[in-house]
Amino acid sequence: MSFLTYGDDGRATWYVVPDARYSVEATGAGRFDGRIYAAFGSQGVIASGLQTLPGVVELGSAVLREETSDAATLQIDFGGTQVERRIARLRF
């Protein structure tokens, strides 16, 4: 899972859950869960020719629960601070 957000300062931050595990709850709803990380900055090359990489910080855990084929609930625990948001599929 990955999410792109913008902070109050306008900086982009990617939140990623690279090891998200899928399971099915007793209700039949699908669920993804795993450790969440923030990735920020841009990849580039400095004058010496060494490659620089974006910063990565482990934040806590994330759970994504399917509600319908177009909607889900995202729960994130940022080291004790709980955040829950309903999210929807972006249709083109």
mmCIF file of N, CA, C and O in Angstrom:
data_model
loop_
_atom_site.group_PDB
_atom_site.id
_atom_site.type_symbol
_atom_site.label_atom_id
_atom_site.label_comp_id
_atom_site.label_asym_id
_atom_site.label_seq_id
_atom_site.Cartn_x
_atom_site.Cartn_y
_atom_site.Cartn_z
ATOM 1 N N MET A 1 0.840 -1.162 0.000
ATOM 2 C CA MET A 1 0.000 0.000 0.000
ATOM 3 C C MET A 1 0.888 1.228 0.000
ATOM 4 O O MET A 1 1.964 1.217 0.597
ATOM 5 N N SER A 2 0.420 2.292 -0.632
ATOM 6 C CA SER A 2 1.143 3.553 -0.586
ATOM 7 C C SER A 2 0.157 4.705 -0.712
ATOM 8 O O SER A 2 -0.876 4.586 -1.374
ATOM 9 N N PHE A 3 0.477 5.818 -0.050
ATOM 10 C CA PHE A 3 -0.380 6.988 -0.035
ATOM 11 C C PHE A 3 0.499 8.216 -0.180
ATOM 12 O O PHE A 3 1.514 8.331 0.508
ATOM 13 N N LEU A 4 0.106 9.146 -1.034
ATOM 14 C CA LEU A 4 0.818 10.407 -1.193
ATOM 15 C C LEU A 4 -0.002 11.493 -0.518
ATOM 16 O O LEU A 4 -1.186 11.651 -0.810
ATOM 17 N N THR A 5 0.615 12.246 0.395
ATOM 18 C CA THR A 5 -0.069 13.351 1.065
ATOM 19 C C THR A 5 0.820 14.588 1.030
ATOM 20 O O THR A 5 2.017 14.497 0.770
ATOM 21 N N TYR A 6 0.216 15.719 1.298
ATOM 22 C CA TYR A 6 0.942 16.982 1.372
ATOM 23 C C TYR A 6 0.727 17.583 2.754
ATOM 24 O O TYR A 6 -0.404 17.677 3.223
ATOM 25 N N GLY A 7 1.797 17.994 3.415
ATOM 26 C CA GLY A 7 1.725 18.600 4.735
ATOM 27 C C GLY A 7 1.305 20.051 4.649
ATOM 28 O O GLY A 7 1.176 20.627 3.561
ATOM 29 N N ASP A 8 1.105 20.669 5.800
ATOM 30 C CA ASP A 8 0.739 22.076 5.860
ATOM 31 C C ASP A 8 1.795 22.963 5.217
ATOM 32 O O ASP A 8 1.495 24.047 4.736
ATOM 33 N N ASP A 9 3.043 22.466 5.186
ATOM 34 C CA ASP A 9 4.132 23.229 4.578
ATOM 35 C C ASP A 9 4.241 23.005 3.071
ATOM 36 O O ASP A 9 5.119 23.545 2.417
ATOM 37 N N GLY A 10 3.337 22.195 2.508
ATOM 38 C CA GLY A 10 3.343 21.935 1.072
ATOM 39 C C GLY A 10 4.267 20.817 0.643
ATOM 40 O O GLY A 10 4.317 20.474 -0.537
ATOM 41 N N ARG A 11 5.024 20.235 1.585
ATOM 42 C CA ARG A 11 5.950 19.142 1.244
ATOM 43 C C ARG A 11 5.194 17.843 1.026
ATOM 44 O O ARG A 11 4.307 17.496 1.800
ATOM 45 N N ALA A 12 5.567 17.142 -0.007
ATOM 46 C CA ALA A 12 4.974 15.833 -0.286
ATOM 47 C C ALA A 12 5.603 14.773 0.604
ATOM 48 O O ALA A 12 6.809 14.818 0.856
ATOM 49 N N THR A 13 4.785 13.861 1.092
ATOM 50 C CA THR A 13 5.271 12.727 1.867
ATOM 51 C C THR A 13 4.555 11.477 1.390
ATOM 52 O O THR A 13 3.335 11.464 1.272
ATOM 53 N N TRP A 14 5.320 10.456 1.095
ATOM 54 C CA TRP A 14 4.756 9.147 0.767
ATOM 55 C C TRP A 14 4.696 8.321 2.041
ATOM 56 O O TRP A 14 5.672 8.246 2.783
ATOM 57 N N TYR A 15 3.548 7.701 2.280
ATOM 58 C CA TYR A 15 3.411 6.720 3.358
ATOM 59 C C TYR A 15 3.303 5.363 2.679
ATOM 60 O O TYR A 15 2.482 5.180 1.774
ATOM 61 N N VAL A 16 4.142 4.425 3.087
ATOM 62 C CA VAL A 16 4.168 3.110 2.440
ATOM 63 C C VAL A 16 4.074 2.001 3.481
ATOM 64 O O VAL A 16 4.552 2.142 4.605
ATOM 65 N N VAL A 17 3.418 0.922 3.079
ATOM 66 C CA VAL A 17 3.312 -0.286 3.907
ATOM 67 C C VAL A 17 3.822 -1.427 3.030
ATOM 68 O O VAL A 17 3.053 -2.126 2.376
ATOM 69 N N PRO A 18 5.150 -1.576 2.978
ATOM 70 C CA PRO A 18 5.739 -2.509 2.017
ATOM 71 C C PRO A 18 5.474 -3.983 2.303
ATOM 72 O O PRO A 18 5.521 -4.803 1.385
ATOM 73 N N ASP A 19 5.183 -4.310 3.548
ATOM 74 C CA ASP A 19 4.972 -5.721 3.894
ATOM 75 C C ASP A 19 3.510 -6.011 4.233
ATOM 76 O O ASP A 19 3.216 -6.900 5.020
ATOM 77 N N ALA A 20 2.574 -5.263 3.633
ATOM 78 C CA ALA A 20 1.152 -5.428 3.941
ATOM 79 C C ALA A 20 0.717 -6.883 3.722
ATOM 80 O O ALA A 20 0.995 -7.479 2.685
ATOM 81 N N ARG A 21 0.101 -7.432 4.745
ATOM 82 C CA ARG A 21 -0.408 -8.812 4.681
ATOM 83 C C ARG A 21 -1.918 -8.788 4.490
ATOM 84 O O ARG A 21 -2.622 -8.011 5.143
ATOM 85 N N TYR A 22 -2.428 -9.636 3.613
ATOM 86 C CA TYR A 22 -3.866 -9.710 3.344
ATOM 87 C C TYR A 22 -4.472 -10.862 4.124
ATOM 88 O O TYR A 22 -3.899 -11.956 4.189
ATOM 89 N N SER A 23 -5.623 -10.599 4.716
ATOM 90 C CA SER A 23 -6.381 -11.657 5.385
ATOM 91 C C SER A 23 -7.862 -11.349 5.226
ATOM 92 O O SER A 23 -8.250 -10.266 4.794
ATOM 93 N N VAL A 24 -8.697 -12.311 5.579
ATOM 94 C CA VAL A 24 -10.145 -12.134 5.512
ATOM 95 C C VAL A 24 -10.691 -12.225 6.928
ATOM 96 O O VAL A 24 -10.414 -13.188 7.646
ATOM 97 N N GLU A 25 -11.449 -11.194 7.336
ATOM 98 C CA GLU A 25 -12.023 -11.160 8.678
ATOM 99 C C GLU A 25 -13.243 -12.083 8.744
ATOM 100 O O GLU A 25 -13.757 -12.531 7.714
ATOM 101 N N ALA A 26 -13.740 -12.343 9.943
ATOM 102 C CA ALA A 26 -14.899 -13.220 10.141
ATOM 103 C C ALA A 26 -16.123 -12.710 9.388
ATOM 104 O O ALA A 26 -16.980 -13.499 8.971
ATOM 105 N N THR A 27 -16.210 -11.408 9.179
ATOM 106 C CA THR A 27 -17.339 -10.817 8.451
ATOM 107 C C THR A 27 -17.241 -11.046 6.945
ATOM 108 O O THR A 27 -18.161 -10.757 6.210
ATOM 109 N N GLY A 28 -16.096 -11.529 6.489
ATOM 110 C CA GLY A 28 -15.866 -11.732 5.065
ATOM 111 C C GLY A 28 -15.152 -10.565 4.400
ATOM 112 O O GLY A 28 -14.805 -10.633 3.228
ATOM 113 N N ALA A 29 -14.944 -9.490 5.156
ATOM 114 C CA ALA A 29 -14.262 -8.314 4.607
ATOM 115 C C ALA A 29 -12.755 -8.564 4.520
ATOM 116 O O ALA A 29 -12.174 -9.188 5.399
ATOM 117 N N GLY A 30 -12.157 -8.059 3.455
ATOM 118 C CA GLY A 30 -10.711 -8.164 3.300
ATOM 119 C C GLY A 30 -9.999 -7.153 4.180
ATOM 120 O O GLY A 30 -10.543 -6.103 4.531
ATOM 121 N N ARG A 31 -8.784 -7.462 4.538
ATOM 122 C CA ARG A 31 -8.005 -6.607 5.435
ATOM 123 C C ARG A 31 -6.533 -6.698 5.052
ATOM 124 O O ARG A 31 -6.004 -7.784 4.832
ATOM 125 N N PHE A 32 -5.871 -5.548 4.965
ATOM 126 C CA PHE A 32 -4.420 -5.470 4.789
ATOM 127 C C PHE A 32 -3.850 -4.831 6.040
ATOM 128 O O PHE A 32 -4.398 -3.840 6.539
ATOM 129 N N ASP A 33 -2.752 -5.366 6.567
ATOM 130 C CA ASP A 33 -2.111 -4.723 7.709
ATOM 131 C C ASP A 33 -0.604 -4.915 7.659
ATOM 132 O O ASP A 33 -0.112 -5.861 7.069
ATOM 133 N N GLY A 34 0.109 -3.955 8.277
ATOM 134 C CA GLY A 34 1.561 -4.023 8.315
ATOM 135 C C GLY A 34 2.146 -2.768 8.920
ATOM 136 O O GLY A 34 1.427 -1.871 9.371
ATOM 137 N N ARG A 35 3.465 -2.660 8.940
ATOM 138 C CA ARG A 35 4.189 -1.506 9.468
ATOM 139 C C ARG A 35 4.163 -0.387 8.428
ATOM 140 O O ARG A 35 4.315 -0.647 7.235
ATOM 141 N N ILE A 36 3.972 0.856 8.885
ATOM 142 C CA ILE A 36 3.915 1.994 7.965
ATOM 143 C C ILE A 36 5.163 2.857 8.116
ATOM 144 O O ILE A 36 5.678 3.041 9.217
ATOM 145 N N TYR A 37 5.645 3.346 6.982
ATOM 146 C CA TYR A 37 6.847 4.179 6.918
ATOM 147 C C TYR A 37 6.529 5.460 6.155
ATOM 148 O O TYR A 37 5.682 5.457 5.256
ATOM 149 N N ALA A 38 7.217 6.536 6.484
ATOM 150 C CA ALA A 38 7.131 7.780 5.719
ATOM 151 C C ALA A 38 8.391 7.898 4.880
ATOM 152 O O ALA A 38 9.496 7.631 5.362
ATOM 153 N N ALA A 39 8.231 8.278 3.633
ATOM 154 C CA ALA A 39 9.367 8.492 2.736
ATOM 155 C C ALA A 39 9.262 9.916 2.209
ATOM 156 O O ALA A 39 8.200 10.343 1.763
ATOM 157 N N PHE A 40 10.338 10.666 2.295
ATOM 158 C CA PHE A 40 10.302 12.063 1.889
ATOM 159 C C PHE A 40 11.622 12.451 1.257
ATOM 160 O O PHE A 40 12.617 11.764 1.403
ATOM 161 N N GLY A 41 11.597 13.572 0.551
ATOM 162 C CA GLY A 41 12.791 14.030 -0.147
ATOM 163 C C GLY A 41 12.770 13.540 -1.583
ATOM 164 O O GLY A 41 11.840 12.894 -2.028
ATOM 165 N N SER A 42 13.807 13.857 -2.308
ATOM 166 C CA SER A 42 13.882 13.412 -3.699
ATOM 167 C C SER A 42 15.214 12.716 -3.931
ATOM 168 O O SER A 42 16.223 13.051 -3.316
ATOM 169 N N GLN A 43 15.181 11.761 -4.819
ATOM 170 C CA GLN A 43 16.400 11.045 -5.154
ATOM 171 C C GLN A 43 17.213 11.913 -6.093
ATOM 172 O O GLN A 43 16.673 12.596 -6.950
ATOM 173 N N GLY A 44 18.502 11.896 -5.930
ATOM 174 C CA GLY A 44 19.339 12.706 -6.803
ATOM 175 C C GLY A 44 20.785 12.265 -6.740
ATOM 176 O O GLY A 44 21.123 11.273 -6.112
ATOM 177 N N VAL A 45 21.632 13.011 -7.405
ATOM 178 C CA VAL A 45 23.065 12.719 -7.413
ATOM 179 C C VAL A 45 23.786 13.983 -6.951
ATOM 180 O O VAL A 45 23.537 15.067 -7.471
ATOM 181 N N ILE A 46 24.642 13.839 -5.964
ATOM 182 C CA ILE A 46 25.406 14.998 -5.492
ATOM 183 C C ILE A 46 26.682 15.139 -6.309
ATOM 184 O O ILE A 46 27.047 14.255 -7.078
ATOM 185 N N ALA A 47 27.370 16.247 -6.141
ATOM 186 C CA ALA A 47 28.535 16.586 -6.983
ATOM 187 C C ALA A 47 29.597 15.496 -7.031
ATOM 188 O O ALA A 47 30.248 15.298 -8.044
ATOM 189 N N SER A 48 29.775 14.738 -5.940
ATOM 190 C CA SER A 48 30.813 13.713 -5.923
ATOM 191 C C SER A 48 30.412 12.480 -6.730
ATOM 192 O O SER A 48 31.210 11.575 -6.908
ATOM 193 N N GLY A 49 29.170 12.470 -7.219
ATOM 194 C CA GLY A 49 28.706 11.318 -7.991
ATOM 195 C C GLY A 49 28.000 10.276 -7.150
ATOM 196 O O GLY A 49 27.486 9.293 -7.671
ATOM 197 N N LEU A 50 27.947 10.465 -5.827
ATOM 198 C CA LEU A 50 27.235 9.523 -4.970
ATOM 199 C C LEU A 50 25.737 9.767 -5.067
ATOM 200 O O LEU A 50 25.287 10.900 -5.154
ATOM 201 N N GLN A 51 24.985 8.699 -5.057
ATOM 202 C CA GLN A 51 23.535 8.824 -5.142
ATOM 203 C C GLN A 51 22.967 9.127 -3.758
ATOM 204 O O GLN A 51 23.354 8.517 -2.766
ATOM 205 N N THR A 52 22.058 10.087 -3.697
ATOM 206 C CA THR A 52 21.359 10.373 -2.443
ATOM 207 C C THR A 52 19.980 9.736 -2.509
ATOM 208 O O THR A 52 19.382 9.635 -3.575
ATOM 209 N N LEU A 53 19.487 9.291 -1.376
ATOM 210 C CA LEU A 53 18.180 8.639 -1.331
ATOM 211 C C LEU A 53 17.250 9.411 -0.409
ATOM 212 O O LEU A 53 17.695 10.067 0.532
ATOM 213 N N PRO A 54 15.947 9.322 -0.654
ATOM 214 C CA PRO A 54 14.995 9.983 0.229
ATOM 215 C C PRO A 54 15.090 9.433 1.650
ATOM 216 O O PRO A 54 15.559 8.322 1.863
ATOM 217 N N GLY A 55 14.647 10.215 2.618
ATOM 218 C CA GLY A 55 14.603 9.753 3.996
ATOM 219 C C GLY A 55 13.456 8.787 4.205
ATOM 220 O O GLY A 55 12.405 8.912 3.580
ATOM 221 N N VAL A 56 13.646 7.804 5.059
ATOM 222 C CA VAL A 56 12.599 6.833 5.388
ATOM 223 C C VAL A 56 12.558 6.694 6.903
ATOM 224 O O VAL A 56 13.594 6.499 7.538
ATOM 225 N N VAL A 57 11.346 6.810 7.468
ATOM 226 C CA VAL A 57 11.171 6.725 8.908
ATOM 227 C C VAL A 57 10.012 5.784 9.211
ATOM 228 O O VAL A 57 8.924 5.925 8.631
ATOM 229 N N GLU A 58 10.219 4.805 10.098
ATOM 230 C CA GLU A 58 9.119 3.931 10.522
ATOM 231 C C GLU A 58 8.237 4.703 11.484
ATOM 232 O O GLU A 58 8.708 5.346 12.413
ATOM 233 N N LEU A 59 6.910 4.646 11.255
ATOM 234 C CA LEU A 59 5.979 5.435 12.052
ATOM 235 C C LEU A 59 5.123 4.619 13.002
ATOM 236 O O LEU A 59 4.740 5.094 14.057
ATOM 237 N N GLY A 60 4.749 3.413 12.615
ATOM 238 C CA GLY A 60 3.830 2.610 13.427
ATOM 239 C C GLY A 60 3.205 1.509 12.593
ATOM 240 O O GLY A 60 3.895 0.839 11.830
ATOM 241 N N SER A 61 1.886 1.380 12.713
ATOM 242 C CA SER A 61 1.197 0.314 11.988
ATOM 243 C C SER A 61 -0.017 0.866 11.246
ATOM 244 O O SER A 61 -0.542 1.922 11.582
ATOM 245 N N ALA A 62 -0.449 0.131 10.223
ATOM 246 C CA ALA A 62 -1.600 0.548 9.419
ATOM 247 C C ALA A 62 -2.483 -0.659 9.129
ATOM 248 O O ALA A 62 -1.995 -1.775 8.954
ATOM 249 N N VAL A 63 -3.792 -0.407 9.084
ATOM 250 C CA VAL A 63 -4.782 -1.425 8.723
ATOM 251 C C VAL A 63 -5.733 -0.812 7.711
ATOM 252 O O VAL A 63 -6.245 0.284 7.922
ATOM 253 N N LEU A 64 -5.961 -1.503 6.612
ATOM 254 C CA LEU A 64 -6.927 -1.094 5.600
ATOM 255 C C LEU A 64 -8.000 -2.167 5.538
ATOM 256 O O LEU A 64 -7.697 -3.327 5.234
ATOM 257 N N ARG A 65 -9.253 -1.791 5.862
ATOM 258 C CA ARG A 65 -10.378 -2.737 5.850
ATOM 259 C C ARG A 65 -11.311 -2.406 4.694
ATOM 260 O O ARG A 65 -11.798 -1.277 4.587
ATOM 261 N N GLU A 66 -11.582 -3.401 3.851
ATOM 262 C CA GLU A 66 -12.505 -3.205 2.736
ATOM 263 C C GLU A 66 -13.928 -3.077 3.263
ATOM 264 O O GLU A 66 -14.345 -3.822 4.141
ATOM 265 N N GLU A 67 -14.674 -2.088 2.736
ATOM 266 C CA GLU A 67 -16.085 -1.949 3.057
ATOM 267 C C GLU A 67 -16.938 -2.365 1.867
ATOM 268 O O GLU A 67 -17.901 -3.098 2.009
ATOM 269 N N THR A 68 -16.574 -1.847 0.702
ATOM 270 C CA THR A 68 -17.214 -2.201 -0.561
ATOM 271 C C THR A 68 -16.111 -2.302 -1.600
ATOM 272 O O THR A 68 -14.940 -2.098 -1.285
ATOM 273 N N SER A 69 -16.489 -2.549 -2.845
ATOM 274 C CA SER A 69 -15.461 -2.611 -3.884
ATOM 275 C C SER A 69 -14.871 -1.235 -4.173
ATOM 276 O O SER A 69 -13.825 -1.129 -4.800
ATOM 277 N N ASP A 70 -15.530 -0.154 -3.701
ATOM 278 C CA ASP A 70 -15.063 1.200 -3.957
ATOM 279 C C ASP A 70 -14.663 1.986 -2.705
ATOM 280 O O ASP A 70 -14.270 3.138 -2.801
ATOM 281 N N ALA A 71 -14.787 1.389 -1.515
ATOM 282 C CA ALA A 71 -14.508 2.144 -0.286
ATOM 283 C C ALA A 71 -13.857 1.256 0.764
ATOM 284 O O ALA A 71 -14.037 0.039 0.771
ATOM 285 N N ALA A 72 -13.101 1.900 1.648
ATOM 286 C CA ALA A 72 -12.412 1.185 2.721
ATOM 287 C C ALA A 72 -12.191 2.144 3.891
ATOM 288 O O ALA A 72 -12.367 3.353 3.766
ATOM 289 N N THR A 73 -11.789 1.583 5.020
ATOM 290 C CA THR A 73 -11.408 2.379 6.179
ATOM 291 C C THR A 73 -9.924 2.156 6.425
ATOM 292 O O THR A 73 -9.466 1.019 6.464
ATOM 293 N N LEU A 74 -9.197 3.246 6.573
ATOM 294 C CA LEU A 74 -7.765 3.201 6.834
ATOM 295 C C LEU A 74 -7.537 3.617 8.281
ATOM 296 O O LEU A 74 -7.963 4.697 8.697
ATOM 297 N N GLN A 75 -6.876 2.766 9.051
ATOM 298 C CA GLN A 75 -6.528 3.075 10.437
ATOM 299 C C GLN A 75 -5.010 3.051 10.546
ATOM 300 O O GLN A 75 -4.380 2.072 10.165
ATOM 301 N N ILE A 76 -4.453 4.141 11.088
ATOM 302 C CA ILE A 76 -3.007 4.239 11.258
ATOM 303 C C ILE A 76 -2.707 4.572 12.710
ATOM 304 O O ILE A 76 -3.343 5.450 13.296
ATOM 305 N N ASP A 77 -1.744 3.860 13.268
ATOM 306 C CA ASP A 77 -1.260 4.149 14.620
ATOM 307 C C ASP A 77 0.133 4.745 14.468
ATOM 308 O O ASP A 77 1.082 4.050 14.146
ATOM 309 N N PHE A 78 0.225 6.068 14.665
ATOM 310 C CA PHE A 78 1.504 6.770 14.580
ATOM 311 C C PHE A 78 2.149 6.771 15.958
ATOM 312 O O PHE A 78 2.153 7.783 16.657
ATOM 313 N N GLY A 79 2.642 5.629 16.403
ATOM 314 C CA GLY A 79 3.318 5.542 17.691
ATOM 315 C C GLY A 79 2.442 5.957 18.861
ATOM 316 O O GLY A 79 2.887 6.653 19.757
ATOM 317 N N GLY A 80 1.180 5.578 18.859
ATOM 318 C CA GLY A 80 0.261 5.897 19.948
ATOM 319 C C GLY A 80 -0.832 6.873 19.559
ATOM 320 O O GLY A 80 -1.853 6.963 20.223
ATOM 321 N N THR A 81 -0.645 7.630 18.492
ATOM 322 C CA THR A 81 -1.679 8.530 17.994
ATOM 323 C C THR A 81 -2.484 7.801 16.931
ATOM 324 O O THR A 81 -1.933 7.401 15.909
ATOM 325 N N GLN A 82 -3.773 7.605 17.191
ATOM 326 C CA GLN A 82 -4.635 6.849 16.285
ATOM 327 C C GLN A 82 -5.304 7.791 15.276
ATOM 328 O O GLN A 82 -5.842 8.832 15.662
ATOM 329 N N VAL A 83 -5.284 7.406 14.004
ATOM 330 C CA VAL A 83 -5.951 8.155 12.949
ATOM 331 C C VAL A 83 -6.807 7.175 12.165
ATOM 332 O O VAL A 83 -6.341 6.085 11.816
ATOM 333 N N GLU A 84 -8.058 7.545 11.900
ATOM 334 C CA GLU A 84 -8.940 6.680 11.100
ATOM 335 C C GLU A 84 -9.622 7.535 10.043
ATOM 336 O O GLU A 84 -10.158 8.600 10.348
ATOM 337 N N ARG A 85 -9.578 7.086 8.798
ATOM 338 C CA ARG A 85 -10.188 7.805 7.684
ATOM 339 C C ARG A 85 -10.909 6.824 6.771
ATOM 340 O O ARG A 85 -10.414 5.731 6.516
ATOM 341 N N ARG A 86 -12.048 7.248 6.271
ATOM 342 C CA ARG A 86 -12.744 6.479 5.243
ATOM 343 C C ARG A 86 -12.173 6.958 3.911
ATOM 344 O O ARG A 86 -12.052 8.168 3.687
ATOM 345 N N ILE A 87 -11.796 6.025 3.062
ATOM 346 C CA ILE A 87 -11.231 6.396 1.761
ATOM 347 C C ILE A 87 -12.052 5.754 0.649
ATOM 348 O O ILE A 87 -12.760 4.766 0.866
ATOM 349 N N ALA A 88 -11.992 6.349 -0.542
ATOM 350 C CA ALA A 88 -12.767 5.857 -1.675
ATOM 351 C C ALA A 88 -11.885 5.778 -2.905
ATOM 352 O O ALA A 88 -10.911 6.524 -3.040
ATOM 353 N N ARG A 89 -12.257 4.880 -3.788
ATOM 354 C CA ARG A 89 -11.541 4.703 -5.049
ATOM 355 C C ARG A 89 -11.733 5.932 -5.933
ATOM 356 O O ARG A 89 -12.821 6.471 -6.013
ATOM 357 N N LEU A 90 -10.674 6.394 -6.554
ATOM 358 C CA LEU A 90 -10.742 7.515 -7.488
ATOM 359 C C LEU A 90 -11.110 6.958 -8.861
ATOM 360 O O LEU A 90 -10.390 6.132 -9.422
ATOM 361 N N ARG A 91 -12.237 7.380 -9.355
ATOM 362 C CA ARG A 91 -12.696 6.932 -10.681
ATOM 363 C C ARG A 91 -12.194 7.879 -11.752
ATOM 364 O O ARG A 91 -12.235 9.092 -11.584
ATOM 365 N N PHE A 92 -11.725 7.324 -12.874
ATOM 366 C CA PHE A 92 -11.268 8.147 -14.001
ATOM 367 C C PHE A 92 -12.369 8.316 -14.993
ATOM 368 O O PHE A 92 -13.186 7.513 -15.214
#
